[in-house]
Tab-separated table of C-alpha atoms in Angstrom:
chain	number	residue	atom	x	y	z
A	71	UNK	CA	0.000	0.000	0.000
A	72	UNK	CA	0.835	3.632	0.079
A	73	UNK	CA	2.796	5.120	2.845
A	74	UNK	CA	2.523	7.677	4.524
A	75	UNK	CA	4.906	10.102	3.236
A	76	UNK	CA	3.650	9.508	0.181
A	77	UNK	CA	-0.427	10.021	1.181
A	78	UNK	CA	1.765	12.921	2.433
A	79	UNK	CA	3.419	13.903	-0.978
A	80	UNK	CA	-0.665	13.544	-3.081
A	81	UNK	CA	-1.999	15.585	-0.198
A	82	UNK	CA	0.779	18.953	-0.398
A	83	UNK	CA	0.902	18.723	-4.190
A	84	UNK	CA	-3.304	19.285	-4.509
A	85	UNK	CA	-3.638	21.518	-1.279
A	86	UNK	CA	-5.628	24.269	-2.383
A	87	UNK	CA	-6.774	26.061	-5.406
A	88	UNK	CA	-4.289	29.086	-4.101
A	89	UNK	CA	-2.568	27.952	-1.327
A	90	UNK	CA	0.034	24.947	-2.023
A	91	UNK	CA	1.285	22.520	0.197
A	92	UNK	CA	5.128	22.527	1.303
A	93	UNK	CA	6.552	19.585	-1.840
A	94	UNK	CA	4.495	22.061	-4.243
A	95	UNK	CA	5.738	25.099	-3.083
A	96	UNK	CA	9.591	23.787	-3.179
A	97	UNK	CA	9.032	22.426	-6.749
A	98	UNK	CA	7.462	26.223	-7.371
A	99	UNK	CA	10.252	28.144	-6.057
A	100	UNK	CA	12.857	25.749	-7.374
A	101	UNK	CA	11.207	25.994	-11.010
A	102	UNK	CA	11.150	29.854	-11.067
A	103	UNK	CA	15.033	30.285	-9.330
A	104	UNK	CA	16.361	28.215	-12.045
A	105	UNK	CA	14.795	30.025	-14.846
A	106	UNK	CA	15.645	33.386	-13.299
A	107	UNK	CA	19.173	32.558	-13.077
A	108	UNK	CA	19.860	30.299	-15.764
A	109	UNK	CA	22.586	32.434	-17.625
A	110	UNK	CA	24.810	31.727	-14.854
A	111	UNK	CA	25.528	28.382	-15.975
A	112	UNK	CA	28.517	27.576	-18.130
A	113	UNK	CA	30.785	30.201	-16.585
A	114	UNK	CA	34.172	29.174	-16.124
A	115	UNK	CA	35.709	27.511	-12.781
A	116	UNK	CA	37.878	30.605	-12.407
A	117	UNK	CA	35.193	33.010	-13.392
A	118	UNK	CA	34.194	35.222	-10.286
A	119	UNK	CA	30.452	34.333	-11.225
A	120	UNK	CA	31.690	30.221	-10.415
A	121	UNK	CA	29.791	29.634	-7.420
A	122	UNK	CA	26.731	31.023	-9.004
A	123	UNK	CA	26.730	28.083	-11.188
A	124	UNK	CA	27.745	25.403	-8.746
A	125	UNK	CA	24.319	26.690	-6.688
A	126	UNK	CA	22.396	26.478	-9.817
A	127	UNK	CA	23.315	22.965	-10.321
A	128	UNK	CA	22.820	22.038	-6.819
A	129	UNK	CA	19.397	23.583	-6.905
A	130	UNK	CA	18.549	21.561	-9.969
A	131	UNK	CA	19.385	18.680	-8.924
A	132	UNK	CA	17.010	18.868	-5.847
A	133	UNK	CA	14.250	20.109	-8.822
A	134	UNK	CA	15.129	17.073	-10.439
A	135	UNK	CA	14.962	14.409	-7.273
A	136	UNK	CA	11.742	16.424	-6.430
A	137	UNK	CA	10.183	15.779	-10.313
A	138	UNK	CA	11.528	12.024	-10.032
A	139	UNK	CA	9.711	11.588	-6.402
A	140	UNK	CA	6.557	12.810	-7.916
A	141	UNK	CA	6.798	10.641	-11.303
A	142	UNK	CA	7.374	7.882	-8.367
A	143	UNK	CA	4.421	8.305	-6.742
A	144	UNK	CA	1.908	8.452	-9.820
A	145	UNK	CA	3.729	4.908	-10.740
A	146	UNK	CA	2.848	3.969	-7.290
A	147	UNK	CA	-0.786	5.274	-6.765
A	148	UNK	CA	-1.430	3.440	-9.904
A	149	UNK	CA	0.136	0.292	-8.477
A	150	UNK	CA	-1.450	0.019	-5.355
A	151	UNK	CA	-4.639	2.425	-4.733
A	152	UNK	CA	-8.534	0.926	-4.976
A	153	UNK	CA	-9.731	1.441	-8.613
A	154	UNK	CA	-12.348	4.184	-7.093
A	155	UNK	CA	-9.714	6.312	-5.380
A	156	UNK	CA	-7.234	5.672	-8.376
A	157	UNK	CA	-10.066	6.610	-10.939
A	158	UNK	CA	-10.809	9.556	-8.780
A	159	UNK	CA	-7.446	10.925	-8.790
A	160	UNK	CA	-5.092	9.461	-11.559
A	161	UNK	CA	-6.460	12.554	-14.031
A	162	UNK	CA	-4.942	15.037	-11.751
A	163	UNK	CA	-1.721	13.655	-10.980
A	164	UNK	CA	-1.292	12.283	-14.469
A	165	UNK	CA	-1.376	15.765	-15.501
A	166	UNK	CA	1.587	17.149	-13.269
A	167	UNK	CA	3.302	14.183	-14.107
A	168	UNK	CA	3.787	15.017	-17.093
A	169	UNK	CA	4.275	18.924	-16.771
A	170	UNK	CA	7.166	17.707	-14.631
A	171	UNK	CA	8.605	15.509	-16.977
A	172	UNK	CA	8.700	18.254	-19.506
A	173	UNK	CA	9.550	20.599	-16.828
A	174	UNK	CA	12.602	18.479	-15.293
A	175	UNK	CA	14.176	18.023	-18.896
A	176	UNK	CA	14.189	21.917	-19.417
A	177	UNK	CA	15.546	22.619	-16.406
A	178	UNK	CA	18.644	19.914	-17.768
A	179	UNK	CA	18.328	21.507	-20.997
A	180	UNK	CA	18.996	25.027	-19.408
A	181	UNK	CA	22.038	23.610	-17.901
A	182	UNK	CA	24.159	23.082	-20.675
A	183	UNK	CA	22.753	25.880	-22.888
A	184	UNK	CA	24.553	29.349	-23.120
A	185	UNK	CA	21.110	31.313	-23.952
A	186	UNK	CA	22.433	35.169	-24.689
A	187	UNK	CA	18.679	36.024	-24.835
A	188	UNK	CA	16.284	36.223	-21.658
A	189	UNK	CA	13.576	33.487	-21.635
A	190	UNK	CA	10.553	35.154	-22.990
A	191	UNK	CA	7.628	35.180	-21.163
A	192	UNK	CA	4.768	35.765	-23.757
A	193	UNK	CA	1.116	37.811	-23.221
A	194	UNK	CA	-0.503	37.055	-20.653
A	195	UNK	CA	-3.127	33.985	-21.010
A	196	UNK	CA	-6.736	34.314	-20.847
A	197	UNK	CA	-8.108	33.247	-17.614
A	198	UNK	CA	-9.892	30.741	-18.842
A	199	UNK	CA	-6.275	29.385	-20.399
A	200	UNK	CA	-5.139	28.040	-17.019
A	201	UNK	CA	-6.111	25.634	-14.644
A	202	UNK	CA	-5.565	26.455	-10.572
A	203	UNK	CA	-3.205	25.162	-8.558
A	204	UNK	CA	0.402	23.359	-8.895
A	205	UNK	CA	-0.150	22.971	-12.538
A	206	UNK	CA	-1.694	26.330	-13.886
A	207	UNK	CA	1.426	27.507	-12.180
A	208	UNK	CA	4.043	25.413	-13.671
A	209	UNK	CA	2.617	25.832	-16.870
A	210	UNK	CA	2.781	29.875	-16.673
A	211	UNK	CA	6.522	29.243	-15.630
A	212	UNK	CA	7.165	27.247	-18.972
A	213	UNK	CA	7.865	29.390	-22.088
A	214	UNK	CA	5.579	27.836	-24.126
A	215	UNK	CA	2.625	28.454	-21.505
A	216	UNK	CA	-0.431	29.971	-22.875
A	217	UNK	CA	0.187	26.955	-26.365
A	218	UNK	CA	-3.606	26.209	-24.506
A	219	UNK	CA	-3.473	22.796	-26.982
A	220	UNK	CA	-0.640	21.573	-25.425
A	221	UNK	CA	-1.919	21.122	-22.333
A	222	UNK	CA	-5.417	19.700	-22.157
A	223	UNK	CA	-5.614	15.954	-23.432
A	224	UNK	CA	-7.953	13.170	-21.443
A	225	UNK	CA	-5.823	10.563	-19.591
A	226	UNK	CA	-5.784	7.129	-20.637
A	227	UNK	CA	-8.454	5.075	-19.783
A	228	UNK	CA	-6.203	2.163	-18.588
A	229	UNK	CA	-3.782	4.063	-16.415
A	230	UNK	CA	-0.168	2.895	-16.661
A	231	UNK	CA	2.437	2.584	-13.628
A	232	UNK	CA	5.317	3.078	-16.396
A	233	UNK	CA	7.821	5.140	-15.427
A	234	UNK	CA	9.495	7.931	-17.804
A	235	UNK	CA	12.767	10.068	-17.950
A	236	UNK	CA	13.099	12.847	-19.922
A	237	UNK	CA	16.434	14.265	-20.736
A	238	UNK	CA	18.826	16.093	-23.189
A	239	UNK	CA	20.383	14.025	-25.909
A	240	UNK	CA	23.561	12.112	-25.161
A	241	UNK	CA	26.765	11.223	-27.193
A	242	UNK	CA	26.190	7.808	-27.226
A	243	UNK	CA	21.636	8.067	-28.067
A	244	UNK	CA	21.868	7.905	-31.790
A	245	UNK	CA	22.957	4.124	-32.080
A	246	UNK	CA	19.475	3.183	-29.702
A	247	UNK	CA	17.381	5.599	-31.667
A	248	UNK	CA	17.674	3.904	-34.605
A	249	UNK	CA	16.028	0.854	-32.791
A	250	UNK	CA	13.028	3.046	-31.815
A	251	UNK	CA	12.648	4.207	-35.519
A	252	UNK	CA	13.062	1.061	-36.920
A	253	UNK	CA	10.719	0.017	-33.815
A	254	UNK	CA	8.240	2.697	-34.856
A	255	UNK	CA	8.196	0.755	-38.076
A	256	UNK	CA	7.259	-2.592	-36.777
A	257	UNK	CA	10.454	-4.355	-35.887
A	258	UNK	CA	11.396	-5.053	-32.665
A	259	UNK	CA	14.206	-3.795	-30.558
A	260	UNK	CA	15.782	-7.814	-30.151
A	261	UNK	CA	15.793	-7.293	-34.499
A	262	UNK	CA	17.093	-4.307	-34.813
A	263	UNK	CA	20.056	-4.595	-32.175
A	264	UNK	CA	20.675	-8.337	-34.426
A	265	UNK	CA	20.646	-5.833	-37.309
A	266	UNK	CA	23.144	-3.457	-36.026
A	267	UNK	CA	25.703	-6.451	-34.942
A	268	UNK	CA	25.792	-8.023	-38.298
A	269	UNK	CA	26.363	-5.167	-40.576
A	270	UNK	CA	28.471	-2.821	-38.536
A	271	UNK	CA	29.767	-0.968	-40.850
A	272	UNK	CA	26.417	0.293	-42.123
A	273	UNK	CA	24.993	0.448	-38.449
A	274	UNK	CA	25.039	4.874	-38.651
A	275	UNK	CA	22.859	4.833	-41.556
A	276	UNK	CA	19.916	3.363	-39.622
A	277	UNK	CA	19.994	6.614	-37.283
A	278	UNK	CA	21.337	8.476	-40.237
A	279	UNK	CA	17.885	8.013	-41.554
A	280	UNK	CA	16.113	9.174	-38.960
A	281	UNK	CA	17.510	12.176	-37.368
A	282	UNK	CA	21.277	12.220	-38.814
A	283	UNK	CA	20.554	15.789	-39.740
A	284	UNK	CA	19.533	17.171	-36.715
A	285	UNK	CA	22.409	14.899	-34.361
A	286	UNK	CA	24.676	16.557	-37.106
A	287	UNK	CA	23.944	20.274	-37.578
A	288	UNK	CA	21.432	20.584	-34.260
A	289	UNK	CA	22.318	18.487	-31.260
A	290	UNK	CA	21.395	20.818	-28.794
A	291	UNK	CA	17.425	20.739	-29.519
A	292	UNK	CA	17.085	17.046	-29.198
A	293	UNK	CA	15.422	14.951	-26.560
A	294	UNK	CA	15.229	11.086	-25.630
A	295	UNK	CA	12.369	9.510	-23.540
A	296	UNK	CA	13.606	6.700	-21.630
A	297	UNK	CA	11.018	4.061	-20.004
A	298	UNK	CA	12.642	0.720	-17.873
A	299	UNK	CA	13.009	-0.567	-21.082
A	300	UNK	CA	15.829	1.868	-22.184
A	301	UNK	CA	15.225	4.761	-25.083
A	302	UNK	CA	11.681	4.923	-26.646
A	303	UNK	CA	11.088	8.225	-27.696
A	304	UNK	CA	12.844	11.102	-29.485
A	305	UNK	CA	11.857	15.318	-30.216
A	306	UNK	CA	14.270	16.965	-32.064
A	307	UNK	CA	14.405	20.241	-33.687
A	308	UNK	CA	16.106	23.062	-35.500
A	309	UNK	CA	15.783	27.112	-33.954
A	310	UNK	CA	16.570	28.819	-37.922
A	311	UNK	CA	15.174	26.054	-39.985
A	312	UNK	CA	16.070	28.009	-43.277
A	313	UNK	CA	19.701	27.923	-42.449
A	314	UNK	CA	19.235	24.301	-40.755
A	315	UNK	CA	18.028	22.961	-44.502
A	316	UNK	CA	20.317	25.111	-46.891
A	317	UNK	CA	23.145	23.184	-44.293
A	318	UNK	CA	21.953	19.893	-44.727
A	319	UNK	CA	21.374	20.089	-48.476
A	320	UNK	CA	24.418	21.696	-49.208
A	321	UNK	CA	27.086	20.117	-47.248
A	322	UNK	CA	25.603	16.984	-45.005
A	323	UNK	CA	23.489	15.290	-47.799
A	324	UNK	CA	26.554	15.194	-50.088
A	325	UNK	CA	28.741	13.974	-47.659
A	326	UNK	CA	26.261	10.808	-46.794
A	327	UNK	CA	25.620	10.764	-50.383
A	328	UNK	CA	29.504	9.933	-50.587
A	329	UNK	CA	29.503	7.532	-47.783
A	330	UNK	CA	26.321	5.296	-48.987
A	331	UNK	CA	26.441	5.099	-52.206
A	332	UNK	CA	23.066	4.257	-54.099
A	333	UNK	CA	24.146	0.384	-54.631
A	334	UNK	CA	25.227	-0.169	-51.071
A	335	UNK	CA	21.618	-1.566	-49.472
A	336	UNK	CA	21.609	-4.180	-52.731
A	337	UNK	CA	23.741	-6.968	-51.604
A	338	UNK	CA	22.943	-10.363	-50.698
A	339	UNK	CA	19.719	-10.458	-47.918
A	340	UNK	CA	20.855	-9.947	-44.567
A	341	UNK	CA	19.061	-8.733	-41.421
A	342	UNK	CA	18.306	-5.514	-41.485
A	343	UNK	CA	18.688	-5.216	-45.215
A	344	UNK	CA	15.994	-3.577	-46.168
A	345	UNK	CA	15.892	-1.025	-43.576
A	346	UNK	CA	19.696	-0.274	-45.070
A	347	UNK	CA	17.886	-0.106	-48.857
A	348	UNK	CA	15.347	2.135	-47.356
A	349	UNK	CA	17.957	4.423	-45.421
A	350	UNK	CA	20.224	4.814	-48.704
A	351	UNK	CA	17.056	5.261	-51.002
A	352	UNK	CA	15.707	8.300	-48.601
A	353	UNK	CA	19.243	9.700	-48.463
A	354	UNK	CA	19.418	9.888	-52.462
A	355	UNK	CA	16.328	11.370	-53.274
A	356	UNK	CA	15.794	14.957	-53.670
A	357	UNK	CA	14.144	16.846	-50.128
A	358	UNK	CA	11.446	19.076	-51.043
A	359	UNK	CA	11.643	22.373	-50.700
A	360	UNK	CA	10.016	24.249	-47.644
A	361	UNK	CA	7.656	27.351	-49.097
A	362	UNK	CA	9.127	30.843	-47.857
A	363	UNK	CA	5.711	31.977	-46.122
A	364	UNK	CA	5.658	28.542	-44.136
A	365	UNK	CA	9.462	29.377	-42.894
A	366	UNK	CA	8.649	33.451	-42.259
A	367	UNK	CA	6.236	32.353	-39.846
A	368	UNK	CA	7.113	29.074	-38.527
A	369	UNK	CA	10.833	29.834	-38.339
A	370	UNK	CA	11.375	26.061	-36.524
A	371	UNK	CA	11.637	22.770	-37.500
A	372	UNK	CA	10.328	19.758	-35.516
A	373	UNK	CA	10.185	16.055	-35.587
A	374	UNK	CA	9.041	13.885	-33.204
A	375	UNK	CA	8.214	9.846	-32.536
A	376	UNK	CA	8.111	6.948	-30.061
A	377	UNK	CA	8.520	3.453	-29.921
A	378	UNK	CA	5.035	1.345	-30.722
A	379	UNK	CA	5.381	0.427	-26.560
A	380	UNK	CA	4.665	3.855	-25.700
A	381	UNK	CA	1.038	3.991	-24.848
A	382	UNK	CA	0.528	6.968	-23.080
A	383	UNK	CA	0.112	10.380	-25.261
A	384	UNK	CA	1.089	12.406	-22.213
A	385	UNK	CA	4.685	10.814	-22.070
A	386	UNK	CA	4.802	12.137	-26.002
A	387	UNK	CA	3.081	14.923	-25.001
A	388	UNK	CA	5.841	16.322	-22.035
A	389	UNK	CA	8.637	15.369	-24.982
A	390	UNK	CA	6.898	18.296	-27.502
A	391	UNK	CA	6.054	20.417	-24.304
A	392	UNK	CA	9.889	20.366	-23.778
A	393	UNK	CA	11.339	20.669	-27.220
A	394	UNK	CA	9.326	24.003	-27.466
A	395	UNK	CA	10.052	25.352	-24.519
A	396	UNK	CA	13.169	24.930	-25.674
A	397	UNK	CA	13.083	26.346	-29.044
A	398	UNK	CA	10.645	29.198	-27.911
A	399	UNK	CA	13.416	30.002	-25.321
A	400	UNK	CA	15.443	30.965	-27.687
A	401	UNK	CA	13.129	33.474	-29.739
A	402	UNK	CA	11.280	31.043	-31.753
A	403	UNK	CA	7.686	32.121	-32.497
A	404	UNK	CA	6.462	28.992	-34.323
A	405	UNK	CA	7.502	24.903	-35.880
A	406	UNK	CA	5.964	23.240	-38.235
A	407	UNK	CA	7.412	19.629	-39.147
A	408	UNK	CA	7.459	17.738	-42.125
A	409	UNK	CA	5.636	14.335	-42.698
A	410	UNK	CA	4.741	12.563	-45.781
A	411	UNK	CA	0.843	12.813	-46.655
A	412	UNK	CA	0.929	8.870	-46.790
A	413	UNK	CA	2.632	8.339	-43.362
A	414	UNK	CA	-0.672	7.889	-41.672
A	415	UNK	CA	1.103	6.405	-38.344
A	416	UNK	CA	2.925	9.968	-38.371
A	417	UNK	CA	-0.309	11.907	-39.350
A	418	UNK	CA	-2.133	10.550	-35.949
A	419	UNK	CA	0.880	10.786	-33.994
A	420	UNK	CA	1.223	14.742	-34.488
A	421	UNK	CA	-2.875	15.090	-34.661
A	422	UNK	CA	-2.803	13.476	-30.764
A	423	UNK	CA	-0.348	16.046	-29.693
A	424	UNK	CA	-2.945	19.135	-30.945
């Protein structure tokens, strides 16, 4: 059953409408410290500002214990409450849930950005934009805030006790995202690791394929979502897509052009084969060209997917929250991503989002 401390925890973080309990008023004041004082991060050790940004990663790292206690206890409430109090309450706690997830991998995000610009707050919402309590306030405290279609989805109707990280990409993520691609596309992840050990050589073009533009020319806008199972989820993006595109066609297409070569994916059948075909054939064909009024007011470029395994829309939901915030951090003021009018796995994915 639950304990205490955490009948404790479900208690402070739905208090009152206006009057939070003490976890929801740390994660509050943790939340809007580390967005205040995020450009002292990545100052030098010998920098006068350097204890600034030792504090700032201290503090985070309580936001982040405090965001992984709360994802916790939703995994546990789901676990091991009666189906009427779980039914009662799962809605509202599946919501901050996923706020913090989003919310947890910004504050990450933030720490190994140099952002010149201040955050930008945006107009002010409507008051109908915004819920009350813990989670109309963390939602005013991420950039992307009054984006009111972000924010309200039903939960599930089978609640799930998975548990989800969200974080900044890593060096070593784009060898496992090709298996959620190639996962996304029906194979499984025992195939596609198989797939990767017996053709070594050609292993990059599988993630190649996917995002090998973005890892390339825009690391630092790309996000993994991690369940017990290891990576299952990716959002990447690009801040100036019209630079971002005239990069890739000019200078990383022709150099992956040069390293697969159109008669590499026809050899004798192996595992994995035709994923290799298919990678090679997408990197030879001609991109289509982006319309200037779609990149004068969407200046960004997104792209986002999970893994088939991933059930719950609000774990995709917190990685597009995030990748926004992210971007509109920066000074973007709109994405727009580009999927095939045939892709109707794709189509549904982005229409569930909003």
């Amino acid at each position: 059953p639950l304990t205490l401390e955490e009948v404790r925890m479900l208690v402070e973080l739905f208090y009152l409408p206006y009057h939070h309990g003490a976890l929801a008023q740390e994660l509050l004041e943790h939340f809007r410290w580390l967005r205040a004082n995020s450009l002292s991060v990545g100052v030098p050790a010998p920098a006068p500002d350097a204890c600034g940004g030792t504090r700032w990663r201290g503090r985070a790292q309580s936001f982040q214990l405090l965001c992984a206690r709360t994802c916790r206890l939703h995994s546990r409430l789901v676990s091991t409450a009666s189906r009427a109090l779980l039914y009662d309450l799962h809605p509202y706690l599946w919501d901050i849930r996923n706020l913090l997830l989003a919310a947890s991998a910004f504050v990450l995000w933030l720490g190994c950005q140099s952002i010149t610009a201040p955050l930008l707050l945006g107009r002010d919402a409507e008051p109908w934009a915004r819920r009350g309590g813990l989670f109309g306030e963390l939602q005013a405290l991420l950039p992307v805030g009054n984006s009111c279609d972000l924010f309200y989805h039903p939960p599930p109707l089978f609640p799930s006790s998975q548990l989800y990280l969200l974080r900044p990409l890593l060096p070593l993520d784009k060898w496992v995202l090709a298996a959620v691609h190639l996962g996304h596309e029906g194979r499984g992840r025992s195939e596609v690791s198989q797939g990767l050990q017996a053709q070594p050589s050609h292993a990059p073009a599988l993630p190649g394929r996917l995002l090998g533009s973005f890892l390339s020319l825009s690391p630092e806008y790309t996000f993994v979502l991690e369940d017990e199972g290891g990576p299952c989820g990716y959002a990447a993006g690009a801040l100036h897509a019209e630079g971002f595109l005239q990069q890739r066609d000019s200078s990383w297409l022709p150099a992956v052009r040069h390293k697969y070569p159109p008669d590499l994916g026809t050899g004798s059948p192996a595992l994995g084969q035709d994923a290799l075909e298919e990678a090679v054939l997408f990197f030879h064909a001609e991109p289509l060209a982006v319309p200037q009024p779609v990149l004068r007011r969407f200046p960004s470029l997104v792209q986002l997917g999970t893994a088939p395994r991933v059930l719950d829309v609000g774990a995709s939901r917190s990685l597009a929250l995030c990748l926004l915030s992210a971007l509109r951090a920066n000074g973007s003021r709109g994405v727009f991503c580009q999927v095939s009018n045939a892709d109707r796995q794709q189509l549904s994915f982005y229409s569930k989002l909003g």
